[in-house]
Coordinates of C-alpha atoms in Angstrom, one line a residue:
Chain A
X1 CA 186.6 77.7 24.2
X2 CA 182.8 77.4 24.9
X3 CA 181.2 78.7 28.0
X4 CA 177.7 77.2 29.0
X5 CA 175.5 80.1 29.9
X6 CA 172.3 79.0 31.7
X7 CA 168.9 80.7 32.0
X8 CA 166.8 79.3 34.8
X9 CA 163.6 78.1 33.0
X10 CA 161.2 77.1 35.7
X11 CA 158.8 79.9 35.0
X12 CA 158.9 83.5 33.4
X13 CA 160.5 85.0 30.6
X14 CA 163.4 82.8 30.0
X15 CA 163.0 82.5 26.2
X16 CA 163.3 86.2 25.9
X17 CA 166.6 86.3 27.7
X18 CA 168.1 83.4 25.5
X19 CA 167.0 85.4 22.5
X20 CA 168.8 88.6 23.7
X21 CA 171.9 86.5 24.6
X22 CA 172.1 85.2 20.9
X23 CA 171.5 88.8 19.7
X24 CA 174.3 90.1 22.0
X25 CA 176.9 87.5 20.7
X26 CA 175.8 88.2 17.1
X27 CA 176.3 91.9 17.5
X28 CA 179.4 91.7 19.7
X29 CA 181.1 89.5 17.0
X30 CA 180.6 92.4 14.5
X31 CA 181.8 95.2 16.8
X32 CA 184.2 94.2 19.7
X33 CA 184.3 90.3 19.9
X34 CA 184.0 88.9 23.4
X35 CA 187.5 87.8 24.3
X36 CA 189.5 86.0 26.8
X37 CA 193.1 86.8 28.0
X38 CA 194.7 85.0 25.2
X39 CA 192.6 86.9 22.7
X40 CA 190.9 83.5 21.8
X41 CA 187.4 84.1 20.6
X42 CA 184.9 82.7 23.1
X43 CA 181.9 80.6 21.9
X44 CA 178.6 80.3 24.0
X45 CA 176.1 77.7 24.5
X46 CA 172.9 78.8 26.1
X47 CA 171.1 76.3 28.3
X48 CA 167.6 76.3 29.7
X49 CA 168.1 75.1 33.3
X50 CA 165.2 73.0 34.8
X51 CA 167.4 70.4 36.8
X52 CA 170.4 70.2 39.0
X53 CA 172.3 68.4 36.3
X54 CA 171.8 71.3 33.8
X55 CA 172.9 73.8 36.3
X56 CA 176.0 71.9 37.1
X57 CA 177.0 72.4 33.4
X58 CA 176.7 76.2 33.5
X59 CA 179.6 78.6 34.1
X60 CA 177.0 81.5 34.7
X61 CA 173.3 81.8 35.1
X62 CA 170.4 84.3 34.5
X63 CA 167.5 84.3 36.6
X64 CA 164.7 85.7 34.5
X65 CA 161.5 87.8 35.3
X66 CA 158.4 86.0 36.4
X67 CA 156.6 85.4 39.6
X68 CA 159.3 85.0 42.3
X69 CA 157.0 82.9 44.6
X70 CA 156.2 80.6 41.6
X71 CA 159.9 80.2 40.7
X72 CA 161.1 79.8 44.5
X73 CA 158.4 76.9 45.0
X74 CA 159.1 75.2 41.7
X75 CA 162.8 75.2 42.5
X76 CA 162.3 73.8 45.9
X77 CA 160.1 71.1 44.6
X78 CA 162.6 70.3 41.8
X79 CA 165.5 70.0 44.3
X80 CA 167.2 73.2 42.8
X81 CA 167.0 75.5 45.6
X82 CA 170.1 74.2 47.3
X83 CA 172.2 73.8 44.2
X84 CA 171.2 77.4 43.2
X85 CA 172.6 78.5 46.6
X86 CA 175.6 76.7 46.2
X87 CA 176.2 78.2 42.6
X88 CA 175.8 81.6 43.8
X89 CA 177.1 81.7 47.3
X90 CA 179.8 78.9 47.5
X91 CA 181.1 78.5 44.0
X92 CA 180.4 82.3 43.3
X93 CA 179.9 81.7 39.7
X94 CA 178.4 84.8 37.8
X95 CA 174.7 85.3 38.2
X96 CA 172.3 87.9 36.8
X97 CA 168.8 88.3 38.1
X98 CA 166.1 90.6 36.6
X99 CA 163.0 91.5 38.5
X100 CA 161.8 88.2 40.1
X101 CA 165.5 87.1 39.7
X102 CA 166.7 90.2 41.6
X103 CA 164.3 89.3 44.5
X104 CA 165.5 85.8 44.5
X105 CA 169.1 87.0 44.8
X106 CA 168.4 89.3 47.5
X107 CA 169.4 88.3 51.2
X108 CA 166.3 89.9 52.3
X109 CA 162.9 90.7 50.8
X110 CA 159.7 92.2 52.2
X111 CA 156.1 92.4 51.1
X112 CA 156.3 88.6 50.3
X113 CA 153.3 86.3 50.5
X114 CA 151.6 85.6 53.8
X115 CA 153.9 82.5 54.5
X116 CA 156.9 84.1 53.2
X117 CA 159.1 82.7 50.3
X118 CA 162.5 81.0 49.9
X119 CA 165.3 83.2 48.7
X120 CA 168.7 82.2 47.1
X121 CA 170.4 85.2 48.4
X122 CA 173.9 86.5 47.2
X123 CA 173.4 90.2 47.2
X124 CA 173.6 92.0 50.6
X125 CA 170.4 94.0 50.1
X126 CA 166.8 94.1 50.9
X127 CA 164.3 94.4 48.1
X128 CA 160.8 95.7 48.4
X129 CA 158.4 93.6 46.1
X130 CA 155.9 95.0 43.9
X131 CA 157.3 98.5 45.1
X132 CA 155.5 100.6 42.6
X133 CA 152.2 98.8 43.0
X134 CA 150.0 96.6 40.8
X135 CA 150.0 96.2 37.0
X136 CA 148.2 99.5 36.4
X137 CA 151.3 101.3 37.9
X138 CA 153.7 99.3 35.6
X139 CA 155.6 101.8 33.2
X140 CA 158.6 102.3 30.9
X141 CA 161.4 104.6 31.5
X142 CA 164.8 105.8 30.0
X143 CA 167.6 105.1 32.4
X144 CA 171.1 106.2 32.5
X145 CA 173.4 103.1 33.0
X146 CA 176.9 104.5 33.4
X147 CA 178.4 100.9 33.4
X148 CA 177.6 100.5 29.7
X149 CA 180.1 103.3 28.9
X150 CA 180.2 107.1 29.0
X151 CA 178.6 107.6 25.5
X152 CA 176.1 104.9 25.9
X153 CA 173.0 107.0 25.9
X154 CA 169.9 106.0 27.9
X155 CA 168.5 102.3 28.0
X156 CA 164.8 102.1 27.4
X157 CA 163.6 99.9 30.3
X158 CA 160.3 98.2 31.2
X159 CA 159.2 98.0 34.9
X160 CA 156.4 95.3 35.5
X161 CA 155.1 95.2 39.0
X162 CA 158.7 95.9 39.7
X163 CA 160.8 95.7 43.0
X164 CA 163.4 98.1 44.2
X165 CA 166.5 97.7 46.3
X166 CA 165.3 99.6 49.4
X167 CA 168.3 98.9 51.6
X168 CA 171.9 98.0 51.3
X169 CA 172.5 95.6 54.2
X170 CA 175.6 95.5 56.4
X171 CA 177.0 92.0 56.6
X172 CA 178.0 92.5 60.2
X173 CA 174.7 93.9 61.5
X174 CA 171.8 91.6 62.3
X175 CA 168.7 92.1 60.1
X176 CA 165.8 93.7 61.9
X177 CA 162.9 91.6 61.1
X178 CA 159.3 92.6 60.2
X179 CA 156.4 90.4 59.8
X180 CA 156.4 90.1 56.1
X181 CA 160.1 90.0 55.5
X182 CA 162.1 87.0 54.6
X183 CA 165.8 86.3 54.7
X184 CA 168.1 83.8 52.8
X185 CA 170.1 81.4 54.6
X186 CA 173.8 82.4 55.3
X187 CA 176.6 80.9 53.4
X188 CA 180.2 82.1 53.3
X189 CA 180.4 85.9 53.6
X190 CA 181.8 87.9 50.8
X191 CA 184.1 90.9 51.1
X192 CA 182.9 92.4 48.0
X193 CA 180.9 95.7 48.5
X194 CA 177.4 96.2 47.1
X195 CA 177.9 98.7 44.2
X196 CA 174.8 100.7 43.0
X197 CA 174.9 100.7 39.3
X198 CA 171.7 102.6 38.3
X199 CA 169.0 104.6 39.8
X200 CA 165.5 105.6 38.8
X201 CA 165.3 109.3 39.7
X202 CA 162.5 111.1 41.3
X203 CA 161.0 108.4 43.4
X204 CA 163.1 108.3 46.7
X205 CA 160.7 110.6 48.7
X206 CA 157.9 108.2 48.2
X207 CA 159.8 105.6 50.2
X208 CA 158.0 104.5 53.2
X209 CA 161.0 103.1 54.9
X210 CA 163.1 106.2 55.7
X211 CA 165.9 104.5 57.9
X212 CA 168.4 103.9 55.2
X213 CA 167.6 104.4 51.5
X214 CA 168.8 106.3 48.6
X215 CA 168.6 109.5 50.2
X216 CA 170.9 108.5 53.0
X217 CA 173.2 107.1 50.6
X218 CA 173.7 110.7 49.3
X219 CA 171.9 110.3 46.0
X220 CA 168.4 110.8 44.7
X221 CA 166.4 108.0 43.2
X222 CA 165.3 104.4 43.7
X223 CA 168.0 101.7 43.3
X224 CA 167.3 99.7 40.2
X225 CA 170.5 97.8 39.5
X226 CA 173.3 96.5 41.8
X227 CA 176.2 94.4 41.8
X228 CA 178.1 92.7 44.5
X229 CA 181.1 90.6 43.3
X230 CA 179.9 88.2 40.7
X231 CA 176.2 88.8 41.6
X232 CA 174.3 91.4 39.4
X233 CA 170.7 92.3 39.7
X234 CA 168.2 94.7 37.8
X235 CA 164.7 95.5 38.9
X236 CA 163.7 96.1 35.3
X237 CA 163.5 93.9 32.3
X238 CA 166.1 94.3 29.5
X239 CA 164.7 91.0 28.1
X240 CA 161.5 92.9 27.2
X241 CA 163.3 95.2 24.8
X242 CA 165.3 94.5 21.6
X243 CA 168.4 96.3 23.1
X244 CA 171.2 93.7 23.9
X245 CA 173.7 96.0 25.4
X246 CA 173.3 94.9 29.0
X247 CA 173.5 91.2 27.9
X248 CA 176.6 92.0 25.9
X249 CA 178.0 93.8 28.9
X250 CA 177.2 91.0 31.3
X251 CA 178.6 88.2 29.0
X252 CA 181.9 90.3 29.0
X253 CA 181.7 90.1 32.8
X254 CA 181.3 86.5 32.8
X255 CA 184.2 86.1 30.4
X256 CA 186.5 88.3 32.6
X257 CA 185.7 86.5 35.8
X258 CA 185.8 82.8 34.5
X259 CA 188.4 82.9 31.7
X260 CA 190.9 85.6 32.5
Chain B
X1 CA 150.3 96.7 17.3
X2 CA 153.4 98.2 18.6
X3 CA 153.6 100.4 21.7
X4 CA 151.2 103.4 21.5
X5 CA 154.1 105.8 21.5
X6 CA 153.8 107.0 25.0
X7 CA 157.1 106.3 26.5
X8 CA 156.9 107.7 30.0
X9 CA 159.8 109.4 31.6
X10 CA 160.6 108.8 35.1
X11 CA 159.0 112.1 36.3
X12 CA 155.6 111.4 34.9
X13 CA 155.4 107.6 35.3
X14 CA 152.9 107.4 38.2
X15 CA 149.7 105.8 37.2
X16 CA 147.7 107.3 34.5
X17 CA 146.0 104.0 33.5
X18 CA 145.2 105.3 30.0
X19 CA 149.0 105.8 29.5
X20 CA 150.1 102.2 29.8
X21 CA 151.9 101.2 26.8
X22 CA 151.2 97.8 24.9
X23 CA 154.8 96.8 25.9
X24 CA 153.9 97.1 29.6
X25 CA 150.6 95.3 29.0
X26 CA 152.1 92.4 27.0
X27 CA 155.1 92.5 29.4
X28 CA 153.2 91.2 32.3
X29 CA 152.0 88.2 30.2
X30 CA 155.5 87.5 29.3
X31 CA 156.3 87.2 33.1
X32 CA 153.4 84.7 33.4
X33 CA 155.0 82.4 31.0
X34 CA 155.6 78.8 31.8
X35 CA 153.0 79.3 34.6
X36 CA 149.7 78.2 35.8
X37 CA 146.8 80.6 36.4
X38 CA 144.2 79.2 38.6
X39 CA 140.4 80.0 38.9
X40 CA 139.5 80.9 42.4
X41 CA 136.2 81.9 44.0
X42 CA 137.4 83.1 47.4
X43 CA 140.6 84.3 49.3
X44 CA 141.0 80.7 50.9
X45 CA 141.2 79.2 47.4
X46 CA 143.6 82.0 46.3
X47 CA 146.0 81.3 49.1
X48 CA 146.0 77.5 48.2
X49 CA 146.7 78.5 44.6
X50 CA 149.6 80.9 45.5
X51 CA 151.0 78.2 47.9
X52 CA 150.8 75.7 45.1
X53 CA 153.0 78.0 42.8
X54 CA 150.3 79.5 40.6
X55 CA 151.8 82.6 38.8
X56 CA 148.5 84.4 38.9
X57 CA 145.0 83.8 39.9
X58 CA 141.5 84.4 38.2
X59 CA 138.9 85.7 40.6
X60 CA 135.4 84.7 39.6
X61 CA 132.2 83.9 41.6
X62 CA 131.5 80.6 40.2
X63 CA 133.9 78.1 38.4
X64 CA 132.8 77.4 35.0
X65 CA 131.6 73.8 35.9
X66 CA 129.1 75.5 38.3
X67 CA 128.0 78.1 35.9
X68 CA 127.3 75.3 33.5
X69 CA 125.4 73.1 36.2
X70 CA 123.4 76.0 37.5
X71 CA 122.7 78.1 34.4
X72 CA 121.4 81.5 34.5
X73 CA 123.2 84.7 33.5
X74 CA 126.9 84.7 34.5
X75 CA 128.3 88.3 35.3
X76 CA 131.3 90.0 36.5
X77 CA 132.1 89.0 40.3
X78 CA 131.5 91.2 43.3
X79 CA 134.2 93.6 43.5
X80 CA 134.4 93.0 47.2
X81 CA 135.3 89.4 46.6
X82 CA 137.9 90.5 44.0
X83 CA 139.4 93.0 46.5
X84 CA 139.6 90.4 49.2
X85 CA 141.6 88.1 46.9
X86 CA 143.9 90.9 46.0
X87 CA 144.6 91.7 49.6
X88 CA 145.2 88.1 50.3
X89 CA 147.9 87.1 47.6
X90 CA 150.9 88.9 46.1
X91 CA 150.8 87.3 42.7
X92 CA 148.7 89.0 40.0
X93 CA 144.9 88.8 40.1
X94 CA 142.9 88.7 37.2
X95 CA 139.1 88.9 36.9
X96 CA 136.5 88.2 34.3
X97 CA 134.1 90.7 32.4
X98 CA 131.4 89.8 29.9
X99 CA 132.0 90.0 26.4
X100 CA 131.3 93.6 25.1
X101 CA 130.5 94.9 28.6
X102 CA 132.6 98.1 28.8
X103 CA 131.3 99.1 32.3
X104 CA 132.3 95.9 33.9
X105 CA 135.7 96.5 32.6
X106 CA 135.9 100.1 33.8
X107 CA 134.9 98.7 37.3
X108 CA 137.5 96.0 37.3
X109 CA 140.1 98.6 36.2
X110 CA 139.0 100.9 39.0
X111 CA 139.5 98.4 41.6
X112 CA 143.0 97.7 40.3
X113 CA 143.0 94.1 38.9
X114 CA 146.1 93.1 37.0
X115 CA 144.5 91.7 33.9
X116 CA 141.0 91.4 32.7
X117 CA 139.7 88.3 31.0
X118 CA 136.9 89.3 28.4
X119 CA 135.4 85.9 28.7
X120 CA 133.0 83.7 26.9
X121 CA 132.6 81.7 30.2
X122 CA 130.3 84.6 31.2
X123 CA 127.1 85.4 29.5
X124 CA 127.9 87.9 26.6
X125 CA 126.5 91.4 27.0
X126 CA 126.9 92.8 23.4
X127 CA 125.6 90.6 20.6
X128 CA 128.0 92.2 17.9
X129 CA 131.1 93.8 19.5
X130 CA 133.9 93.0 21.8
X131 CA 135.2 95.8 24.2
X132 CA 137.6 98.1 22.6
X133 CA 140.6 97.3 24.8
X134 CA 143.2 99.5 23.7
X135 CA 141.9 102.6 25.6
X136 CA 142.2 100.7 28.9
X137 CA 145.3 100.9 31.0
X138 CA 144.8 97.5 32.3
X139 CA 145.7 94.8 30.1
X140 CA 143.3 92.3 28.7
X141 CA 143.4 88.6 27.8
X142 CA 140.8 87.1 25.3
X143 CA 139.9 83.6 24.0
X144 CA 140.3 82.3 20.4
X145 CA 139.3 79.3 18.4
X146 CA 141.5 80.2 15.5
X147 CA 143.9 82.7 14.2
X148 CA 141.5 85.1 12.7
X149 CA 139.7 85.5 16.2
X150 CA 143.0 85.9 17.9
X151 CA 144.3 88.6 15.7
X152 CA 140.8 90.4 15.9
X153 CA 141.2 90.5 19.6
X154 CA 144.8 91.7 19.3
X155 CA 143.7 94.5 16.9
X156 CA 141.1 95.5 19.6
X157 CA 143.9 95.8 22.1
X158 CA 144.2 92.3 23.7
X159 CA 147.8 91.8 25.1
X160 CA 147.5 88.1 25.7
X161 CA 145.5 85.3 24.1
X162 CA 144.2 81.9 25.3
X163 CA 142.4 79.1 23.6
X164 CA 138.7 78.9 24.2
X165 CA 138.4 75.1 25.1
X166 CA 135.1 74.1 26.6
X167 CA 135.3 75.6 30.1
X168 CA 133.9 73.5 33.0
X169 CA 133.9 70.3 31.0
X170 CA 137.3 68.7 32.1
X171 CA 137.5 67.6 28.4
X172 CA 140.6 69.0 26.8
X173 CA 139.6 68.1 23.2
X174 CA 138.4 71.6 22.3
X175 CA 141.7 73.3 23.6
X176 CA 143.6 71.0 21.6
X177 CA 141.5 71.8 18.5
X178 CA 141.9 75.4 18.9
X179 CA 145.6 75.2 19.3
X180 CA 145.9 72.9 16.4
X181 CA 143.9 75.3 14.2
X182 CA 146.0 78.4 15.3
X183 CA 149.2 76.5 14.6
X184 CA 148.0 75.3 11.3
X185 CA 146.9 78.7 10.3
X186 CA 150.3 80.2 11.3
X187 CA 152.3 77.6 9.4
X188 CA 150.1 78.5 6.3
X189 CA 150.7 82.0 6.8
X190 CA 154.3 81.8 7.2
X191 CA 154.7 80.0 3.9
X192 CA 152.5 82.6 2.1
X193 CA 153.6 85.3 -0.3
X194 CA 152.4 88.9 0.5
X195 CA 149.5 88.7 -1.9
X196 CA 148.4 85.3 -0.5
X197 CA 148.5 86.9 3.0
X198 CA 146.2 89.7 1.8
X199 CA 143.7 86.9 0.5
X200 CA 144.1 85.1 3.8
X201 CA 143.6 88.2 5.9
X202 CA 140.2 88.7 4.0
X203 CA 139.4 85.1 4.5
X204 CA 140.3 85.0 8.3
X205 CA 138.6 88.6 8.8
X206 CA 141.8 89.9 10.4
X207 CA 144.1 92.8 10.1
X208 CA 146.8 92.3 7.2
X209 CA 149.6 94.0 9.2
X210 CA 149.1 91.7 12.1
X211 CA 148.9 88.5 10.1
X212 CA 152.2 89.5 8.4
X213 CA 153.8 90.0 11.6
X214 CA 152.5 86.6 12.9
X215 CA 153.8 85.1 9.6
X216 CA 157.2 86.6 10.2
X217 CA 157.3 85.7 13.9
X218 CA 155.9 82.1 13.1
X219 CA 153.8 82.6 16.4
X220 CA 151.2 84.9 17.7
X221 CA 152.5 88.4 18.4
X222 CA 151.5 88.0 22.0
X223 CA 151.7 85.3 24.7
X224 CA 149.2 82.5 24.1
X225 CA 148.0 80.2 26.9
X226 CA 145.9 77.1 27.0
X227 CA 142.5 77.3 28.6
X228 CA 139.3 75.2 28.9
X229 CA 139.2 71.6 29.9
X230 CA 142.6 71.1 31.4
X231 CA 142.1 68.8 34.4
X232 CA 145.3 66.9 34.8
X233 CA 148.9 67.4 34.8
X234 CA 149.0 65.4 31.5
X235 CA 146.6 67.7 30.0
X236 CA 148.7 70.8 30.9
X237 CA 151.8 69.2 29.7
X238 CA 149.9 68.2 26.4
X239 CA 149.1 71.9 25.7
X240 CA 152.7 73.0 26.6
X241 CA 154.1 70.4 24.1
X242 CA 151.7 71.9 21.5
X243 CA 153.4 75.3 21.9
X244 CA 151.2 77.0 24.5
X245 CA 153.1 79.5 26.6
X246 CA 151.3 78.5 29.9
X247 CA 148.0 77.1 31.1
X248 CA 144.8 78.4 32.7
X249 CA 143.1 75.8 34.9
X250 CA 139.5 76.5 35.9
X251 CA 137.3 74.1 37.4
X252 CA 140.1 71.3 37.3
X253 CA 141.6 72.1 40.5
X254 CA 138.8 73.2 42.9
X255 CA 136.4 70.5 41.6
X256 CA 138.8 67.7 42.2
X257 CA 139.3 65.7 45.3
X258 CA 142.6 67.0 46.6
X259 CA 143.0 70.7 45.2
X260 CA 146.3 71.6 46.8
X261 CA 148.0 68.3 45.6
X262 CA 146.6 68.5 42.0
X263 CA 147.5 72.3 41.9
X264 CA 151.1 71.7 42.7
X265 CA 151.3 68.8 40.3
X266 CA 149.9 70.7 37.5
X267 CA 152.5 73.6 38.2
X268 CA 155.4 71.0 38.2
X269 CA 153.8 69.6 34.9
X270 CA 153.9 72.8 33.1
X271 CA 157.5 73.5 34.1
X272 CA 158.7 69.9 33.2
X273 CA 156.3 69.4 30.4
X274 CA 159.0 67.5 28.3
X275 CA 160.1 65.3 31.0
X276 CA 157.8 62.1 31.2
X277 CA 159.6 60.9 34.3
X278 CA 158.6 64.0 36.2
X279 CA 155.0 64.0 34.8
X280 CA 154.6 60.3 35.9
X281 CA 155.8 61.2 39.4
X282 CA 153.5 64.3 39.8
X283 CA 150.5 62.5 38.2
X284 CA 150.6 59.7 40.7
X285 CA 148.2 59.5 43.6
X286 CA 146.4 62.8 42.9
X287 CA 143.0 61.4 43.9
X288 CA 139.8 62.0 42.0
X289 CA 139.9 64.3 39.1
X290 CA 136.9 66.6 38.3
X291 CA 134.0 64.7 36.9
X292 CA 134.0 65.3 33.2
X293 CA 131.5 66.2 30.6
X294 CA 132.0 64.7 27.2
X295 CA 132.1 67.9 24.8
X296 CA 130.6 65.8 22.0
X297 CA 127.5 65.2 24.2
X298 CA 126.8 69.0 24.5
X299 CA 124.2 70.6 22.8
X300 CA 125.3 73.6 20.6
X301 CA 123.6 76.0 22.8
X302 CA 125.7 74.8 25.7
X303 CA 129.0 75.4 24.0
X304 CA 130.5 78.4 25.5
X305 CA 133.3 78.7 23.0
X306 CA 130.7 79.8 20.4
X307 CA 130.2 83.0 22.2
X308 CA 132.3 85.9 20.8
X309 CA 132.4 87.2 17.3

């Protein structure tokens, strides 16, 4: 069978994701083929998504890095914002957001532009936009990503004006609003917990919001990868490397949740 | 051309500008792809641009159409104005420095702009050299008319390229010419043998290794935007259909009748550049476009694209 995997192509590094998805499939077919429950080999089709019609064809979606304000505004004017919320929060199809994509998938974001911005939501977290600062503070780092496997080694990752997850939200508690914070409209609540999949060590002390952060959660380091049910988000850009391991892992998650 | 080898560990990753790797510099340009970067001269215009969906703004004192009309020496903008704009919007802020003016670049880096445009729109400060850009932590974008010029700029450290269409004219013909030239030369390089490539590198006055990489990639090794003379959504979509990664719009927005509406329309046109129905919708009822200057009517000395070496 063939699964259509969409990459939101309104603005940003969507071509880079499609390239790495193709590489992930090519490499996986050599090592461990992506397979469904019947051991049937799965085929993939990669779709640039610019319209509601193109989104409707997809079994899963990547929201790439780019400018989250641009992507949100274009989505709204293209009539894609509500279909995207439906895709993520009602149909609960698998979605992965990188950087700007993580911001759009958060239920809450701060340090947004003066008039706020639309969010899709799906992850019960609050992100801090441009957390590390401006471009001169962008950097590369080698991360431990335990979800790739025990012996995976580090993943070389690129952070460009990147956000972090600064707080895991409790669905039952009301969000405390500050001036430059926006939230996504509510949909069906999910029972799935927010799992912290990766941290960037050594920065937690710099956090300004001390109320609930990495340190309270008993670990050191900023949260840079999270998952809640079918929604996965990374603050960094695997699509700026030539390492397809996260893409291969995510495709397997997509297969597991849609085929099996 | 690859990263400068300084892979930062998380413990030492705080900002040491000179340590920014090429991947980080080129990476921001990749995040701007499929987007529109708009010239703005104050915080008010920057807000309009951000609300319209611009993926970045270019802060400068006068848009190219005014520089052209008023003449005189055009220089880097007042840092105070650039800082006001940086405080006002959350999208990346770029600013222009004169060709070869190292100190203007140092000042722009010191105030923390996200990208420097070493631009022919300003009056060149060095008659022979461009700025050596690899030593800066802040990334640079530079203009080109052809592949040789693009690869010379990349060799100097530019992490993003744009066409050098005639800024401030509203005439897109030169941007089209530059993109056509670059595309044609890349096609030729891609079908060349190694020894032909060596000859071509001499002819284009560019680095052989970069030319070889371009030939293999069948595109420039960094992001390439259209710039110069883009005045309508159709102009923007035309440049996207020719293979540009995104579009700079200078005078075209804030010299037109309804800037906010035109800015939004150009943003939609760059995303949906292959959908004539959307292009027809967004092109409707935009009001007056900027008054154009026919590039063919310009004297040689009035042509900005000739600046740079």
